[in-house]
mmCIF file of C-alpha atoms in Angstrom:
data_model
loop_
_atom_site.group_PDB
_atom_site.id
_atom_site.type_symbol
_atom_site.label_atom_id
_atom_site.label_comp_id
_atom_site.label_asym_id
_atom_site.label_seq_id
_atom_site.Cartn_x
_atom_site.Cartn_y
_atom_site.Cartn_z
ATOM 1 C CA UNK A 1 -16.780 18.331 32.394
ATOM 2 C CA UNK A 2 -18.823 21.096 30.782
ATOM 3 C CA UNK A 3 -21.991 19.337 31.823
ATOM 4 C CA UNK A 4 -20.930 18.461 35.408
ATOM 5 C CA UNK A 5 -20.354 22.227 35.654
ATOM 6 C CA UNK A 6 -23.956 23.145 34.166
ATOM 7 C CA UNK A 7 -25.913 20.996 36.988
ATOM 8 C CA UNK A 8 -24.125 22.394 40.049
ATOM 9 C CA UNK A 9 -26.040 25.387 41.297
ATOM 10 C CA UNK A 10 -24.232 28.740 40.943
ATOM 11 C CA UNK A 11 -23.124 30.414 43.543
ATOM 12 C CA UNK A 12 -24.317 34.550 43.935
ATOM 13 C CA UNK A 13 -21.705 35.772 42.895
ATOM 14 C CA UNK A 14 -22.637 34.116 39.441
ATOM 15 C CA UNK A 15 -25.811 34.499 39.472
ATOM 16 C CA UNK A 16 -25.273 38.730 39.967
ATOM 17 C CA UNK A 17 -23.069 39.282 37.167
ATOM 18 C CA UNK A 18 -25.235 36.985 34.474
ATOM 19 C CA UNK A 19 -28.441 39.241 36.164
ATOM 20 C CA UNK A 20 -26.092 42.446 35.456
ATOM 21 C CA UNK A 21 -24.464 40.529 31.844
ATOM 22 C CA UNK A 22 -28.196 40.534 31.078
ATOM 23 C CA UNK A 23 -29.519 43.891 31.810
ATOM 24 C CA UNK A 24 -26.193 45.527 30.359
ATOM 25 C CA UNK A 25 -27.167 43.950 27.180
ATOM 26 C CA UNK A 26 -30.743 45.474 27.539
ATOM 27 C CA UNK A 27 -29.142 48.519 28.042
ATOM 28 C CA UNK A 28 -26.808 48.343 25.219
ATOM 29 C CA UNK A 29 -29.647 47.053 22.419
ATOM 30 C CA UNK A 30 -32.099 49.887 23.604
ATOM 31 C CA UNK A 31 -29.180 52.731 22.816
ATOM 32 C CA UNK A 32 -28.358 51.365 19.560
ATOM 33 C CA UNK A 33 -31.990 50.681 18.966
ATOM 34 C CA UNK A 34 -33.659 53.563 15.951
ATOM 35 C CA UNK A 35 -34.913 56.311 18.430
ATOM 36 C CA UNK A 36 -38.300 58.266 17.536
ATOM 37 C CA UNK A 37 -37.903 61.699 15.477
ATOM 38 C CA UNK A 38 -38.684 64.343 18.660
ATOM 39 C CA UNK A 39 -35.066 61.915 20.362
ATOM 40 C CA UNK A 40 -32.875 62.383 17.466
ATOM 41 C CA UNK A 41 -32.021 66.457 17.881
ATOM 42 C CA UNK A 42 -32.925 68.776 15.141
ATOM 43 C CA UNK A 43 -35.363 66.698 12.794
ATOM 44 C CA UNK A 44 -36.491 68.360 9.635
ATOM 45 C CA UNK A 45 -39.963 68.235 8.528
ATOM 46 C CA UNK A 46 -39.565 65.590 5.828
ATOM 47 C CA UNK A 47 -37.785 63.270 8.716
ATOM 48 C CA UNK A 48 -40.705 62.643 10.477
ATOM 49 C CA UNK A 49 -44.484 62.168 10.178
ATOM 50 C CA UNK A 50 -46.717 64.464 9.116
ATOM 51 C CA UNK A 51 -48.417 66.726 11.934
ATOM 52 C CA UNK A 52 -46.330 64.845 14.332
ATOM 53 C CA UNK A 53 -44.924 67.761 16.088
ATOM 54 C CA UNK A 54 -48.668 69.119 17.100
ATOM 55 C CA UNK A 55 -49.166 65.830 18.973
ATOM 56 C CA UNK A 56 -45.686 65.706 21.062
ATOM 57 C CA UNK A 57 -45.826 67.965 24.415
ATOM 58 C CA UNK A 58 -42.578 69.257 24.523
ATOM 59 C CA UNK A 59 -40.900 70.881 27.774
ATOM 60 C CA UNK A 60 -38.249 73.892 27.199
ATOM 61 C CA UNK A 61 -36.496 76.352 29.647
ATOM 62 C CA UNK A 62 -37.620 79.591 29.228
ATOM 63 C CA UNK A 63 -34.897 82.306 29.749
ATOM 64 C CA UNK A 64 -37.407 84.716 30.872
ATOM 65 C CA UNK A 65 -39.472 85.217 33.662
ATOM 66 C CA UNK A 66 -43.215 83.651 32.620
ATOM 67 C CA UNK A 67 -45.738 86.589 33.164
ATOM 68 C CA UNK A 68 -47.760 87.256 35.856
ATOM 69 C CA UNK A 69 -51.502 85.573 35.694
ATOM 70 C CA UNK A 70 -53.509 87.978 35.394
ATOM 71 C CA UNK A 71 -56.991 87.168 36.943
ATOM 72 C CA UNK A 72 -60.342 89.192 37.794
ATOM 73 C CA UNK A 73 -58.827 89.987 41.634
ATOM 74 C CA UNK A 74 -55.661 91.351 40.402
ATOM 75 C CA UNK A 75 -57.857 93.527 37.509
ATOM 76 C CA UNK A 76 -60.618 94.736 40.415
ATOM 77 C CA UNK A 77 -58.092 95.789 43.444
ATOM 78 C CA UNK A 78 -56.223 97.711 40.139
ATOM 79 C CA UNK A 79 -59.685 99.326 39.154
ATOM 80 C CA UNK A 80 -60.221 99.590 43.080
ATOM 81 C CA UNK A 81 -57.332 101.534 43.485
ATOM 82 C CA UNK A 82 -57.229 103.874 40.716
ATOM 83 C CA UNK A 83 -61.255 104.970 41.408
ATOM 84 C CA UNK A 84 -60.312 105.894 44.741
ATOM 85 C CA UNK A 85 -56.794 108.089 43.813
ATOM 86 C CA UNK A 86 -58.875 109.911 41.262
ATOM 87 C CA UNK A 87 -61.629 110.541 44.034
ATOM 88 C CA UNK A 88 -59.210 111.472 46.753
ATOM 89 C CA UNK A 89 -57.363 113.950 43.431
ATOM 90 C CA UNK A 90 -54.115 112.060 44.223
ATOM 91 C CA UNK A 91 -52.376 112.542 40.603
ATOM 92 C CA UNK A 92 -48.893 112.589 41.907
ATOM 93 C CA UNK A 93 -46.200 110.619 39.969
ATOM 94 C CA UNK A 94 -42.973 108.157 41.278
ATOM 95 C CA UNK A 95 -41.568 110.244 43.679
ATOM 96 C CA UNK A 96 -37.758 110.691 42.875
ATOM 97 C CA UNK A 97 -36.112 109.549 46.347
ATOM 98 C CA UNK A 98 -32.699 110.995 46.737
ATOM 99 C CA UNK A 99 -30.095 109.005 48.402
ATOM 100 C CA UNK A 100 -29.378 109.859 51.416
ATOM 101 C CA UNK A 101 -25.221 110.380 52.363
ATOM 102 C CA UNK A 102 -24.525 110.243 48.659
ATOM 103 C CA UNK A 103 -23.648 114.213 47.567
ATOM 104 C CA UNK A 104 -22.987 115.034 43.428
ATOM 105 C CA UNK A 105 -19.760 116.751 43.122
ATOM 106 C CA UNK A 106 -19.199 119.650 41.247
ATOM 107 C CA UNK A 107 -17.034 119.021 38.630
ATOM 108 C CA UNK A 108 -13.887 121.643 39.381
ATOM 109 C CA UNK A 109 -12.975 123.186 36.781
ATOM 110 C CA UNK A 110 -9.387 123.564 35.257
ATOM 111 C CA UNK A 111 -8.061 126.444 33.663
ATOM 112 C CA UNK A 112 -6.070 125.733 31.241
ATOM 113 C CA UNK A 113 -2.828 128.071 29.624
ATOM 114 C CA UNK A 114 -3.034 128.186 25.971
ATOM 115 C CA UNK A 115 0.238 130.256 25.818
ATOM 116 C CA UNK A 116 3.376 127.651 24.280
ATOM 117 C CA UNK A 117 5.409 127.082 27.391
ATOM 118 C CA UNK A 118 9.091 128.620 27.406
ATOM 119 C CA UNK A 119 10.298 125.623 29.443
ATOM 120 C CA UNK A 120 10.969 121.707 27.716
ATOM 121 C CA UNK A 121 9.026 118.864 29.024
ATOM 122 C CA UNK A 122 12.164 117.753 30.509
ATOM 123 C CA UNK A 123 12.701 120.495 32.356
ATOM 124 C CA UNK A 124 9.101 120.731 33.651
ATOM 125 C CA UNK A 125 9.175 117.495 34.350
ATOM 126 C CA UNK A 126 12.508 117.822 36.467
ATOM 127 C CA UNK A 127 11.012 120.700 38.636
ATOM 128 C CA UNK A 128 7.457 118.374 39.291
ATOM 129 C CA UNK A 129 10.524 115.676 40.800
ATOM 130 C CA UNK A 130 12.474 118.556 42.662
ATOM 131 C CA UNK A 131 9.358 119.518 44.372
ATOM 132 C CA UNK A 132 7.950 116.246 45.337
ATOM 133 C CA UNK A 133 11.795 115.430 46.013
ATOM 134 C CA UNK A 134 12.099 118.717 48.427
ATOM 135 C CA UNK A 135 8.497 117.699 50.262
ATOM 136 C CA UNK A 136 9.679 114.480 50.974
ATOM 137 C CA UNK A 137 13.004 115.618 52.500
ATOM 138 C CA UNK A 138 11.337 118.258 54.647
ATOM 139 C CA UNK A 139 8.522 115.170 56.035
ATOM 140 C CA UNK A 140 11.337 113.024 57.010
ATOM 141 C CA UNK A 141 13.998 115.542 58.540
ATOM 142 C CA UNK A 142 10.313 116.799 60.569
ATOM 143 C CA UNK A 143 9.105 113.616 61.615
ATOM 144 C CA UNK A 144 12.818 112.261 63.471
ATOM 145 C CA UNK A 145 12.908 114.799 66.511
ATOM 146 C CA UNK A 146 15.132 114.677 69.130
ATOM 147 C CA UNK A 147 13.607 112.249 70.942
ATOM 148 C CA UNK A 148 13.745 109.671 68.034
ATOM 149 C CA UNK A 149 17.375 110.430 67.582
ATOM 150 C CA UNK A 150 17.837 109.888 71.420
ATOM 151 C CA UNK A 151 16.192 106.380 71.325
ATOM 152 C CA UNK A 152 18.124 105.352 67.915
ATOM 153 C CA UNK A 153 21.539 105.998 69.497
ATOM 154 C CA UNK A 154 20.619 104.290 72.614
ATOM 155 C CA UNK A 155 19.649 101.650 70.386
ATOM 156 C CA UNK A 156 22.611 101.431 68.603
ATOM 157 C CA UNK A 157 24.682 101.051 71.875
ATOM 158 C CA UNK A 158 22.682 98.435 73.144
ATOM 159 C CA UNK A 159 22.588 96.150 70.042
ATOM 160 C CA UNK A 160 26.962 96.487 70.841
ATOM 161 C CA UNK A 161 26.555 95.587 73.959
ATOM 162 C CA UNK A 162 24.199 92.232 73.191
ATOM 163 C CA UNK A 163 26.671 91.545 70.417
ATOM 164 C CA UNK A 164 29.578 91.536 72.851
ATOM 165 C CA UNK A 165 27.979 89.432 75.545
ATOM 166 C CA UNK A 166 26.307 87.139 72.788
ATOM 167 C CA UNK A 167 29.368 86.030 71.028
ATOM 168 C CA UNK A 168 32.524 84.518 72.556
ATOM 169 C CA UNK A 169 34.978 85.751 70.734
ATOM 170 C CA UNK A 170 35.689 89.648 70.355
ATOM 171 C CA UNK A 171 33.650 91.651 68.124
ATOM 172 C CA UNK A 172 35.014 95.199 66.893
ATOM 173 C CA UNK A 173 33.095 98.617 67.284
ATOM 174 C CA UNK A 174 31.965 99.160 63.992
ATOM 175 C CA UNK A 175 33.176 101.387 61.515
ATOM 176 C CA UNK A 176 32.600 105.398 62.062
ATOM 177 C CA UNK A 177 33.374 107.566 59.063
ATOM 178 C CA UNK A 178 35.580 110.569 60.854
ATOM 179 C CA UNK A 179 35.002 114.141 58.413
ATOM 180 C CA UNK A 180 38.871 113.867 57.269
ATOM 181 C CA UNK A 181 40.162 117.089 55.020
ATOM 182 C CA UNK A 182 41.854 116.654 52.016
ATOM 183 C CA UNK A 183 43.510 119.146 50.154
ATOM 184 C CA UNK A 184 42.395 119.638 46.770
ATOM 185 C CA UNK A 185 45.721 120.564 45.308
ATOM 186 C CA UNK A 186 47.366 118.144 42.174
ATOM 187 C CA UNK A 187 49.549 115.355 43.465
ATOM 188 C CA UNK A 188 52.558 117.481 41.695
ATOM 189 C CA UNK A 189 52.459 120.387 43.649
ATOM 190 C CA UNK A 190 52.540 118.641 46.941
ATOM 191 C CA UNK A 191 55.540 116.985 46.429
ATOM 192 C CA UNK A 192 57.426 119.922 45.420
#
């Protein structure tokens, strides 16, 4: 059978993968083929040929900018220029350009007490909260004026009335705290 198979022509698809079985093996025996000494990383001087390296051109990145080229232009419109500022008596230096917008602060400065304080950090502490505590109070009680207070309770009564009409069955007012007094005498004495 195995000769039958031999004299039949192959069909493409046969005939690609033995052309790709054949250069895979290329492929593979050139990797694991012995590489030349400038291929193999960091060689050491006894690793390769002598005076070898002076006959390989190597390319490298440079991390720095190359320099300029300097040629005999670039040297004469320099020469040019610096004959005719010394002709004209133009000596002047870079000229320090402010930024505009951009103003230097002064640095306030802060006098400080070098007398021991009578009062605890706690208590110093405490009075910086009170303050900020007191400042806060005032904003808010400024800020609601009448007119705000108008507009919340009208509010109010319309969000009851949209509750009523929105839900079928009945929905209470809701609770209002009424100022109630209370006697502060001991249990004891009121029953006697």
């Amino acid at each position: 059978d195995m000769e039958g198979e031999e004299d039949l022509p192959k069909s493409s698809h046969e005939k690609r993968r033995a052309r790709l079985a054949e250069k895979t093996k290329k492929l593979e025996d050139a990797a694991m083929a012995e590489k030349p000494w400038m291929m193999q990383g960091e060689v050491v001087a006894s690793a390769r040929p002598k005076n070898s390296a002076l006959e390989v051109d190597m390319d490298f990145e440079h991390v720095q900018l190359p320099p300029p080229v300097i040629t005999e232009e670039i040297t004469q419109s320099l020469e040019d220029m610096i004959k005719q500022r010394i002709l004209e008596s133009r000596f002047d230096g870079v000229v320090h350009v402010e930024t505009a917008g951009v103003k230097k602060k002064k640095k306030e400065l802060i006098e400080l007490d070098d007398e021991k304080s009578k009062k605890g950090l706690g208590e110093v502490l405490e009075a910086d909260y009170m303050k900020a505590k007191a400042a806060l109070e005032e904003e808010e009680e400024e800020e609601e004026t009448d007119l705000q207070k108008q507009a919340k309770t009208l509010l109010s009564h319309l969000f009851l009335r949209l509750d009523a009409l929105s839900h079928f069955q009945y929905t209470p007012k809701p609770h209002i705290e009424e100022l109630s007094v209370k006697p502060e005498v001991p249990a004891v004495q009121m029953e006697e």
